[in-house]
Short mmCIF file of C-alpha atoms and ligand atoms in Angstrom, two decimals:
data_model
loop_
_atom_site.label_atom_id
_atom_site.label_comp_id
_atom_site.label_asym_id
_atom_site.label_seq_id
_atom_site.Cartn_x
_atom_site.Cartn_y
_atom_site.Cartn_z
CA MET A 1 212.28 72.63 135.52
CA ASN A 2 209.74 75.10 136.85
CA GLU A 3 209.97 73.47 140.27
CA PHE A 4 211.38 75.20 143.26
CA THR A 5 213.59 72.22 144.04
CA LEU A 6 215.34 72.02 140.66
CA PHE A 7 217.82 74.70 139.58
CA ALA A 8 219.69 75.36 136.35
CA ASN A 9 221.92 77.92 134.72
CA THR A 10 220.33 79.87 131.87
CA ILE A 11 222.40 80.07 128.68
CA ASP A 12 220.96 81.47 125.45
CA GLY A 13 217.40 81.05 126.70
CA GLN A 14 217.94 77.40 127.55
CA SER A 15 218.32 75.41 130.71
CA SER A 16 221.87 74.23 131.30
CA THR A 17 222.62 71.84 134.13
CA GLY A 18 226.17 71.00 133.05
CA CYS A 19 228.08 67.99 134.26
CA ARG A 20 229.09 69.11 137.75
CA VAL A 21 226.83 70.11 140.63
CA THR A 22 227.26 71.68 144.05
CA HIS A 23 224.78 72.71 146.72
CA GLY A 24 224.05 75.36 149.33
CA VAL A 25 223.71 74.84 153.08
CA ASP A 26 220.77 75.81 155.29
CA PRO A 27 222.49 78.02 157.90
CA SER A 28 219.78 77.29 160.49
CA THR A 29 220.43 73.55 160.50
CA LYS A 30 223.67 73.07 158.52
CA THR A 31 221.78 70.63 156.26
CA LYS A 32 222.45 70.27 152.54
CA LEU A 33 220.15 72.17 150.18
CA TRP A 34 219.28 71.41 146.56
CA ASP A 35 221.80 70.69 143.82
CA VAL A 36 222.91 73.58 141.60
CA PRO A 37 225.10 73.41 138.49
CA VAL A 38 228.71 74.55 138.40
CA ALA A 39 229.39 76.47 135.17
CA SER A 40 232.36 75.25 133.12
CA ALA A 41 234.78 77.32 131.03
CA GLN A 42 232.75 76.29 127.97
CA ASP A 43 229.55 77.55 129.64
CA VAL A 44 231.23 80.92 130.18
CA ASP A 45 232.24 81.15 126.51
CA GLU A 46 228.78 80.11 125.35
CA ALA A 47 227.04 82.63 127.64
CA VAL A 48 229.32 85.45 126.53
CA SER A 49 228.81 84.58 122.83
CA ALA A 50 225.04 84.42 123.30
CA ALA A 51 225.04 87.77 125.09
CA ARG A 52 227.18 89.40 122.36
CA ALA A 53 224.86 88.03 119.69
CA ALA A 54 221.76 89.23 121.56
CA PHE A 55 223.21 92.68 122.22
CA ALA A 56 222.85 93.89 118.64
CA GLY A 57 219.09 93.37 118.65
CA TRP A 58 218.39 94.19 122.29
CA SER A 59 220.30 97.48 122.33
CA GLY A 60 218.25 98.57 119.32
CA THR A 61 214.89 98.11 121.06
CA THR A 62 213.08 101.08 122.51
CA TRP A 63 213.16 102.11 126.13
CA SER A 64 209.41 101.48 126.44
CA HIS A 65 209.71 97.96 125.00
CA ARG A 66 212.45 97.12 127.49
CA GLN A 67 210.37 98.63 130.26
CA GLU A 68 207.43 96.42 129.29
CA LEU A 69 209.53 93.27 129.47
CA ILE A 70 211.05 94.28 132.79
CA LEU A 71 207.56 94.89 134.15
CA ALA A 72 206.53 91.45 132.86
CA ALA A 73 209.51 89.98 134.72
CA ARG A 74 208.39 91.85 137.79
CA GLN A 75 204.93 90.24 137.47
CA VAL A 76 206.56 86.82 137.38
CA LEU A 77 208.43 87.67 140.53
CA GLN A 78 205.34 88.93 142.30
CA GLY A 79 203.39 85.83 141.27
CA THR A 80 206.00 83.61 142.90
CA LYS A 81 206.71 85.80 145.89
CA ALA A 82 205.61 83.29 148.50
CA LYS A 83 207.61 80.50 146.89
CA MET A 84 210.66 82.63 146.53
CA ALA A 85 210.26 83.26 150.27
CA THR A 86 212.48 86.23 149.90
CA LEU A 87 212.82 89.91 149.58
CA LEU A 88 212.12 92.14 146.66
CA THR A 89 210.00 94.52 148.67
CA LYS A 90 210.16 97.25 146.10
CA GLU A 91 210.89 97.34 142.40
CA SER A 92 213.43 99.76 141.10
CA GLY A 93 210.67 102.04 139.88
CA LYS A 94 210.05 103.16 136.35
CA PRO A 95 212.74 105.65 135.52
CA GLU A 96 212.34 108.08 132.66
CA PRO A 97 214.56 107.42 129.61
CA LEU A 98 217.97 109.01 129.70
CA GLU A 99 217.34 111.76 127.18
CA ASP A 100 219.96 112.88 124.69
CA ARG A 101 221.44 116.17 125.89
CA VAL A 102 221.90 119.11 123.58
CA ILE A 103 225.14 120.85 124.54
CA GLN A 104 225.06 123.48 121.80
CA ASP A 105 222.57 124.21 119.06
CA ASP A 106 223.16 127.30 116.90
CA ASP A 107 223.29 128.15 113.19
CA GLU A 108 226.57 126.38 112.75
CA LEU A 109 226.63 123.39 115.07
CA LEU A 110 224.39 120.83 116.76
CA LEU A 111 226.44 119.28 119.57
CA THR A 112 224.70 116.40 121.35
CA LEU A 113 225.52 113.88 124.03
CA HIS A 114 223.90 110.43 123.86
CA GLN A 115 223.89 107.62 126.42
CA ARG A 116 224.62 104.29 124.76
CA PRO A 117 224.54 100.84 126.42
CA VAL A 118 227.98 99.44 127.21
CA GLY A 119 227.27 95.91 125.91
CA VAL A 120 227.61 92.70 127.92
CA VAL A 121 227.43 93.24 131.67
CA VAL A 122 228.58 90.75 134.28
CA ALA A 123 226.66 91.16 137.55
CA ILE A 124 228.44 89.57 140.51
CA CYS A 125 226.39 89.31 143.69
CA PRO A 126 226.98 88.66 147.41
CA TRP A 127 225.04 86.33 149.72
CA ASN A 128 223.54 88.76 152.24
CA TYR A 129 220.60 89.98 150.10
CA PRO A 130 220.91 87.69 147.07
CA LEU A 131 217.86 88.67 145.06
CA VAL A 132 217.30 92.34 145.78
CA LEU A 133 220.94 93.28 145.11
CA ALA A 134 220.91 91.26 141.88
CA MET A 135 217.66 92.92 140.79
CA GLY A 136 219.18 96.40 141.16
CA LYS A 137 221.89 95.41 138.67
CA ILE A 138 219.66 93.42 136.30
CA ALA A 139 216.91 96.05 135.99
CA ALA A 140 219.33 98.97 135.48
CA ALA A 141 221.46 97.09 132.94
CA LEU A 142 218.49 95.81 130.91
CA ILE A 143 216.55 99.05 130.79
CA THR A 144 219.60 100.86 129.43
CA GLY A 145 219.89 98.26 126.64
CA ASN A 146 222.60 95.93 127.90
CA CYS A 147 222.72 92.13 128.06
CA VAL A 148 223.41 90.64 131.49
CA ILE A 149 225.13 87.52 132.79
CA VAL A 150 224.35 87.31 136.48
CA LYS A 151 226.49 85.29 138.87
CA PRO A 152 225.05 84.59 142.33
CA SER A 153 227.21 83.93 145.37
CA PRO A 154 227.87 80.18 145.62
CA PHE A 155 226.41 80.42 149.14
CA THR A 156 222.99 81.60 147.84
CA PRO A 157 222.50 80.48 144.23
CA TYR A 158 218.83 79.48 144.33
CA SER A 159 216.65 82.60 144.11
CA ILE A 160 218.66 84.19 141.27
CA LEU A 161 218.80 81.01 139.17
CA LYS A 162 215.06 80.56 139.67
CA PHE A 163 214.23 84.17 138.75
CA VAL A 164 216.23 84.00 135.50
CA GLU A 165 214.68 80.64 134.67
CA LEU A 166 211.15 81.98 135.24
CA THR A 167 211.76 84.93 132.94
CA ARG A 168 213.34 82.91 130.08
CA ASP A 169 210.26 83.37 127.92
CA ILE A 170 210.12 87.11 128.50
CA PHE A 171 213.53 88.26 127.31
CA PRO A 172 215.09 87.21 123.98
CA PRO A 173 217.69 84.42 124.37
CA GLY A 174 221.06 85.75 125.53
CA VAL A 175 219.67 88.99 126.99
CA LEU A 176 219.48 87.75 130.58
CA GLN A 177 221.52 84.69 131.56
CA ALA A 178 222.57 83.18 134.88
CA LEU A 179 225.64 81.13 135.70
CA ASN A 180 226.37 79.54 139.04
CA GLY A 181 229.80 78.11 139.62
CA ASP A 182 232.72 77.63 141.94
CA ASP A 183 235.55 80.01 142.91
CA THR A 184 236.91 80.03 139.36
CA LEU A 185 233.73 81.44 137.76
CA GLY A 186 234.00 85.07 138.97
CA PRO A 187 237.60 85.49 137.77
CA ALA A 188 236.77 83.70 134.46
CA LEU A 189 233.90 86.09 133.75
CA CYS A 190 235.78 89.23 134.82
CA SER A 191 238.81 88.44 132.64
CA HIS A 192 236.78 87.37 129.58
CA ARG A 193 237.48 89.49 126.50
CA GLY A 194 233.78 89.48 125.58
CA ILE A 195 232.72 91.40 128.69
CA ASP A 196 232.13 95.17 128.52
CA LYS A 197 231.28 95.99 132.13
CA ILE A 198 231.55 94.43 135.60
CA SER A 199 229.05 95.36 138.28
CA PHE A 200 230.16 93.90 141.59
CA THR A 201 228.74 93.94 145.12
CA GLY A 202 230.76 92.26 147.84
CA SER A 203 233.79 92.63 150.05
CA ILE A 204 236.54 95.24 149.70
CA ALA A 205 239.17 92.50 149.28
CA THR A 206 237.35 90.92 146.32
CA GLY A 207 236.53 94.35 144.87
CA LYS A 208 240.26 95.12 144.71
CA LYS A 209 240.98 91.80 142.98
CA ILE A 210 238.28 92.54 140.41
CA ALA A 211 239.66 96.04 139.80
CA GLU A 212 243.08 94.46 139.20
CA THR A 213 241.65 91.94 136.73
CA ALA A 214 239.60 94.62 134.97
CA ALA A 215 242.67 96.84 134.61
CA LYS A 216 244.17 94.35 132.14
CA THR A 217 241.35 94.92 129.64
CA LEU A 218 240.31 98.37 130.94
CA THR A 219 236.83 96.97 131.52
CA PRO A 220 234.76 99.51 133.44
CA VAL A 221 233.72 98.44 136.93
CA THR A 222 231.13 99.45 139.47
CA LEU A 223 232.18 98.33 142.94
CA GLU A 224 229.72 98.31 145.86
CA LEU A 225 231.84 97.21 148.80
CA GLY A 226 231.93 96.83 152.56
CA GLY A 227 231.54 99.51 155.22
CA ASN A 228 231.92 100.37 158.88
CA SER A 229 229.14 102.92 159.24
CA ALA A 230 228.92 105.11 162.33
CA SER A 231 225.76 106.37 164.03
CA ILE A 232 226.07 109.54 166.09
CA ILE A 233 223.50 110.02 168.84
CA CYS A 234 223.10 113.61 170.10
CA PRO A 235 222.30 114.42 173.75
CA ASP A 236 218.84 115.88 173.13
CA VAL A 237 217.14 112.65 171.93
CA ASP A 238 214.99 110.40 174.08
CA PRO A 239 216.89 107.10 174.53
CA ALA A 240 213.63 105.18 175.00
CA VAL A 241 212.51 106.29 171.53
CA VAL A 242 215.79 106.23 169.61
CA ALA A 243 217.69 103.24 171.08
CA PRO A 244 215.24 100.60 169.74
CA GLN A 245 215.51 102.10 166.24
CA VAL A 246 219.31 102.24 166.35
CA ALA A 247 219.21 98.61 167.50
CA VAL A 248 217.30 97.69 164.34
CA GLY A 249 219.80 99.63 162.20
CA SER A 250 222.67 97.73 163.81
CA PHE A 251 221.26 94.21 164.07
CA LEU A 252 218.86 93.80 161.13
CA ASN A 253 219.53 90.52 159.27
CA SER A 254 221.84 89.67 162.21
CA GLY A 255 224.15 92.53 161.23
CA GLN A 256 224.64 91.15 157.70
CA LEU A 257 223.76 94.44 156.03
CA CYS A 258 226.50 96.41 154.28
CA VAL A 259 225.25 99.75 155.55
CA ALA A 260 224.28 98.67 159.11
CA SER A 261 225.39 100.87 162.03
CA LYS A 262 228.53 99.02 162.95
CA ARG A 263 229.73 101.70 165.44
CA VAL A 264 227.36 103.68 167.66
CA TYR A 265 228.65 106.91 169.25
CA VAL A 266 226.34 108.12 172.05
CA HIS A 267 226.75 111.49 173.78
CA GLU A 268 228.07 110.97 177.32
CA ASP A 269 225.11 112.80 178.91
CA ILE A 270 222.69 110.05 177.85
CA TYR A 271 225.13 107.16 177.37
CA ASP A 272 224.12 105.01 180.36
CA GLU A 273 220.41 105.40 179.73
CA PHE A 274 220.85 104.74 175.99
CA LEU A 275 222.96 101.62 176.52
CA LYS A 276 220.35 100.24 178.93
CA ALA A 277 217.49 100.98 176.50
CA MET A 278 219.32 99.37 173.55
CA VAL A 279 220.18 96.25 175.57
CA GLU A 280 216.57 95.95 176.77
CA SER A 281 215.30 96.33 173.21
CA VAL A 282 217.57 93.66 171.70
CA LYS A 283 216.94 91.29 174.65
CA GLN A 284 213.28 91.14 173.70
CA TRP A 285 213.98 89.83 170.22
CA LYS A 286 213.66 86.17 169.41
CA VAL A 287 216.82 84.63 167.95
CA GLY A 288 216.33 81.35 166.14
CA PRO A 289 216.43 79.22 163.00
CA THR A 290 214.65 80.63 159.97
CA SER A 291 214.21 77.48 157.89
CA GLY A 292 211.18 76.30 159.93
CA LEU A 293 207.94 78.18 160.13
CA GLU A 294 208.35 79.50 163.65
CA ALA A 295 206.82 82.96 163.82
CA GLY A 296 208.32 86.09 165.33
CA ILE A 297 212.02 85.39 164.76
CA MET A 298 213.88 88.70 164.61
CA LEU A 299 217.46 87.45 164.23
CA GLY A 300 218.29 84.38 162.14
CA PRO A 301 221.61 82.61 161.67
CA ILE A 302 224.79 83.83 160.03
CA GLN A 303 224.47 82.78 156.38
CA ASN A 304 227.55 80.55 156.05
CA GLU A 305 230.43 78.97 157.90
CA MET A 306 233.11 81.30 156.56
CA GLN A 307 231.22 84.34 157.87
CA TYR A 308 230.33 82.52 161.10
CA ASN A 309 234.05 82.05 161.81
CA ILE A 310 234.76 85.72 161.08
CA VAL A 311 232.04 86.84 163.51
CA GLN A 312 233.28 84.42 166.18
CA ARG A 313 236.71 86.06 165.92
CA PHE A 314 235.14 89.41 166.86
CA PHE A 315 233.44 87.85 169.91
CA HIS A 316 236.66 86.17 171.06
CA ASP A 317 238.75 89.30 170.53
CA ALA A 318 236.33 91.34 172.68
CA SER A 319 236.39 88.68 175.37
CA GLN A 320 240.17 88.19 175.36
CA ASN A 321 240.76 91.93 175.64
CA GLY A 322 238.39 92.17 178.61
CA TYR A 323 235.85 94.47 176.96
CA THR A 324 232.48 94.59 178.71
CA PHE A 325 229.61 92.66 177.15
CA ALA A 326 226.56 94.77 178.10
CA LEU A 327 224.59 92.07 176.28
CA GLY A 328 225.63 88.59 175.20
CA SER A 329 228.82 86.64 175.64
CA HIS A 330 231.54 85.02 173.58
CA GLN A 331 230.22 81.66 174.78
CA GLN A 332 227.51 80.69 172.32
CA GLU A 333 225.92 77.54 173.69
CA GLY A 334 223.57 75.57 171.44
CA SER A 335 225.13 76.65 168.15
CA ALA A 336 226.68 73.28 167.22
CA ASN A 337 224.01 72.43 164.66
CA SER A 338 223.52 75.84 163.10
CA PHE A 339 225.25 79.12 162.37
CA LEU A 340 223.15 80.99 164.93
CA ILE A 341 224.96 83.63 166.98
CA LYS A 342 223.20 85.47 169.81
CA PRO A 343 223.62 89.26 169.65
CA ALA A 344 226.14 91.20 171.70
CA ILE A 345 226.58 94.86 172.62
CA ILE A 346 230.05 95.94 173.76
CA ASP A 347 230.14 98.74 176.34
CA ASN A 348 232.53 101.57 175.43
CA PRO A 349 235.52 99.64 174.02
CA PRO A 350 238.65 101.63 173.04
CA ASP A 351 238.80 103.13 169.54
CA HIS A 352 241.47 100.64 168.47
CA ALA A 353 239.35 97.57 169.38
CA LEU A 354 238.73 95.14 166.51
CA VAL A 355 234.97 95.48 167.05
CA VAL A 356 235.35 99.23 166.32
CA THR A 357 237.87 99.16 163.48
CA GLY A 358 236.68 96.02 161.63
CA GLU A 359 233.54 94.97 159.77
CA ALA A 360 232.15 92.01 161.75
CA PHE A 361 229.12 91.68 159.43
CA GLY A 362 227.40 89.93 162.32
CA PRO A 363 225.40 90.63 165.51
CA ILE A 364 228.09 92.35 167.62
CA VAL A 365 228.01 96.14 167.99
CA PRO A 366 230.09 98.57 170.08
CA LEU A 367 228.61 101.65 171.82
CA MET A 368 231.10 104.43 172.57
CA LYS A 369 230.84 107.74 174.46
CA TRP A 370 231.40 111.13 172.87
CA LYS A 371 231.47 114.68 174.21
CA ASP A 372 232.81 117.03 171.55
CA GLU A 373 231.51 117.35 167.95
CA ASP A 374 234.93 117.70 166.33
CA ASP A 375 236.18 114.67 168.20
CA VAL A 376 233.25 112.40 167.31
CA ILE A 377 233.53 113.41 163.65
CA ARG A 378 237.25 112.61 163.69
CA ARG A 379 236.50 109.18 165.17
CA ALA A 380 233.59 108.48 162.81
CA ASN A 381 235.83 109.31 159.84
CA ASP A 382 238.86 107.39 161.14
CA THR A 383 238.29 104.45 158.77
CA ILE A 384 239.23 103.46 155.25
CA THR A 385 235.53 102.90 154.50
CA GLY A 386 232.79 105.42 153.71
CA LEU A 387 229.58 103.59 152.91
CA GLY A 388 226.93 105.06 155.23
CA GLY A 389 226.21 106.74 158.52
CA ALA A 390 223.40 108.09 160.67
CA VAL A 391 222.78 111.08 162.92
CA TRP A 392 220.03 111.24 165.52
CA SER A 393 219.13 114.65 166.96
CA ASN A 394 216.10 116.78 167.76
CA ASP A 395 218.07 119.75 166.43
CA ILE A 396 217.89 119.34 162.65
CA ASP A 397 220.57 121.99 162.06
CA GLN A 398 222.99 120.10 164.26
CA ALA A 399 222.04 116.82 162.54
CA LYS A 400 222.65 118.30 159.08
CA ARG A 401 225.93 119.83 160.20
CA LEU A 402 227.18 116.49 161.48
CA ALA A 403 225.79 114.62 158.45
CA ASP A 404 227.69 116.98 156.16
CA ARG A 405 230.96 116.20 157.91
CA ILE A 406 230.67 112.38 157.85
CA GLU A 407 232.74 111.04 154.95
CA ALA A 408 230.27 108.55 153.44
CA GLY A 409 228.06 108.09 150.40
CA THR A 410 224.71 107.93 152.22
CA ILE A 411 223.65 109.47 155.55
CA TRP A 412 220.35 108.98 157.35
CA ILE A 413 219.04 111.65 159.70
CA ASN A 414 216.70 110.37 162.41
CA SER A 415 216.23 107.00 160.73
CA ALA A 416 217.85 103.61 160.74
CA GLU A 417 219.77 102.75 157.57
CA LYS A 418 217.26 101.94 154.83
CA PRO A 419 218.54 102.29 151.24
CA LEU A 420 215.81 103.25 148.76
CA PRO A 421 215.92 102.20 145.09
CA GLN A 422 215.15 105.73 143.91
CA ALA A 423 218.17 107.12 145.80
CA HIS A 424 221.67 106.75 144.40
CA PHE A 425 223.87 104.51 146.54
CA ALA A 426 227.66 104.79 146.29
CA GLY A 427 230.44 104.23 148.80
CA HIS A 428 233.20 106.75 149.41
CA LYS A 429 236.84 105.83 150.07
CA GLU A 430 237.39 102.03 149.91
CA SER A 431 233.63 101.33 150.11
CA GLY A 432 233.31 101.56 146.38
CA LEU A 433 233.80 102.94 142.94
CA GLY A 434 230.79 104.30 141.07
CA GLY A 435 227.36 103.51 142.46
CA GLU A 436 223.97 102.01 141.79
CA TRP A 437 220.26 102.76 142.08
CA GLY A 438 218.50 106.02 141.32
CA ARG A 439 218.74 107.83 138.01
CA GLU A 440 222.51 108.30 138.46
CA GLY A 441 222.91 104.52 138.76
CA LEU A 442 221.67 104.09 135.19
CA PHE A 443 224.63 106.06 133.84
CA GLN A 444 226.93 103.30 135.17
CA TYR A 445 225.53 101.06 132.44
CA CYS A 446 225.98 103.60 129.64
CA ARG A 447 228.82 105.01 127.60
CA PRO A 448 228.49 108.66 126.73
CA LYS A 449 228.82 109.42 123.03
CA VAL A 450 229.11 112.95 121.69
CA VAL A 451 228.11 113.88 118.14
CA HIS A 452 229.42 117.15 116.59
CA CYS A 453 226.99 117.81 113.72
CA TYR A 454 227.90 120.83 111.54
CA LYS A 455 224.82 122.06 109.80
CA ALA A 456 226.28 123.46 106.59
CA LYS A 457 227.09 121.14 103.71
CA PRO A 458 230.80 120.22 103.50
CA VAL A 459 232.91 122.85 101.75
CA ALA A 460 236.37 122.51 100.25
CA GLY A 461 239.11 122.91 102.84
CA GLY A 462 236.75 122.33 105.80
CA LYS A 463 235.96 124.80 108.60
P1 LIG B 501 232.67 88.40 148.54
O1 LIG B 501 233.53 89.50 148.05
O2 LIG B 501 233.31 87.29 149.28
O3 LIG B 501 231.86 87.71 147.34
C1 LIG B 501 231.00 88.45 146.49
C2 LIG B 501 230.89 87.77 145.14
O4 LIG B 501 232.17 87.83 144.48
C3 LIG B 501 230.51 86.30 145.17
O5 LIG B 501 229.58 86.07 144.12
C4 LIG B 501 231.83 85.59 144.91
O6 LIG B 501 231.66 84.32 144.34
C5 LIG B 501 232.49 86.56 143.94
N1 LIG B 501 233.97 86.48 143.86
C6 LIG B 501 234.83 86.07 144.80
N2 LIG B 501 236.11 86.21 144.36
C7 LIG B 501 236.04 86.72 143.10
C8 LIG B 501 237.01 87.11 142.11
N3 LIG B 501 238.32 87.00 142.34
N4 LIG B 501 236.57 87.61 140.94
C9 LIG B 501 235.24 87.75 140.70
N5 LIG B 501 234.27 87.41 141.59
C10 LIG B 501 234.66 86.89 142.78
O7 LIG B 501 231.54 89.12 149.42
P2 LIG B 501 230.38 88.45 150.28
O8 LIG B 501 231.01 87.79 151.48
O9 LIG B 501 229.49 87.67 149.39
O10 LIG B 501 229.55 89.75 150.76
C11 LIG B 501 229.78 90.42 151.97
C12 LIG B 501 230.45 91.76 151.72
O11 LIG B 501 229.71 92.50 150.76
C13 LIG B 501 230.50 92.64 152.97
O12 LIG B 501 231.76 93.25 153.05
C14 LIG B 501 229.42 93.67 152.71
O13 LIG B 501 229.61 94.89 153.41
C15 LIG B 501 229.51 93.82 151.22
N6 LIG B 501 228.24 94.34 150.67
C16 LIG B 501 228.24 95.59 150.12
C17 LIG B 501 227.06 96.12 149.63
C18 LIG B 501 227.02 97.50 149.00
O14 LIG B 501 226.02 97.80 148.35
N7 LIG B 501 228.02 98.32 149.16
C19 LIG B 501 225.88 95.37 149.68
C20 LIG B 501 225.93 94.10 150.23
C21 LIG B 501 227.13 93.58 150.72
#
């Protein structure tokens, strides 16, 4: 099975291909990709039982042992990097163990707080960065002593199934398992009585459904959800320097990045020059299919048809409302055989425009003028989301002041949006609940346990 054209679920250390299969679609050509199994209800029960059985032993291993195995898994990944043809640019680092904390230690009492693994974690992943987002969950859950059942998005099942298959001999059976399935699999896993924690990355709508399901069993959840991040460009920056970088922050992965700059507010003094520089920058990029070996492609296709249709709606809305396309058009010729969409920049649409209020998750970005700090902050914060944001200024005090007032979990100053594994990442408002990555992310996979240890031997009548 160690072929990169054959894919299986991993249950209890074994390959499981089940009786039903489905397949992904190459978004560059709309052609069928390899078969992948669809997990059945029985597969879910077997995976949960195997994980529960493995948890007793795994949670008792030392931090350094778990670290060794995770590093061995990392080696496997690095050895197959070219074949995986994907991401994983940086590992999640080697965090120090979460030490027990002494709250009080005197003659009478030793009061300590310990971090214990929660148990069996379900990791539910989206399609936009399938492997790297899964790795953040898998590494954090395993190092803290949990067992993991990872569920890829049905749009991108391959790299995760392959990674778990390749590491079968590293982790004890049941410690790390993978199940691919259809639309029923996520709900089946989230409502299963044998699950102790749900770690989800995906859309706000699905996050709310998962929270509802989890409420029935009071299963703890971490929700990493969508965003509508704003970039604020101050008047003292050089548009020729900053506009190309903001363009990357907005259009990377064809806009399919949760924390991308989805609204760009440019000070009116430099607006025209900035718009021109950003359009020129994006115009130079090559847009094309990514499944071939053509070099130099900057923007590939939208990953799937569902998302393609959502992005098209944003283009049509902008066109129907007469907003100005400074770059691009709603007419996308040549896209019949793929999900390619050429990028668009919308020139100063009104604040209520769909392209300003919604998350297109595609290559269409509005630039708007601002004049007054209070006003641009009000507009940047006028959203139910709070995932990220960016401020560009030569005046660091001004940049920090604005950054402090943006209601979001992560802000970049003078940089495009680049999450780092050592930095905690958590959305505010409807962009999430809890967070991942960094030392703080590890606590999401632990339950605190406090021990009150009285030092004197028990005496009649107690204390
Ligand atoms: P999605 O919510 O449609 O799907 C995500 C996953 O949830 C998939 O694996 C899917 O099969 C599963 N799922 C669907 N319904 C479910 C249910 N009822 N119960 C359990 N699981 C269910 O999201 P998507 O389209 O794959 O991803 C795009 C969204 O993810 C965007 O909104 C983007 O901003 C967001 N995102 C957020 C982050 C972050 O870190 N905050 C990172 C990447 C993507």
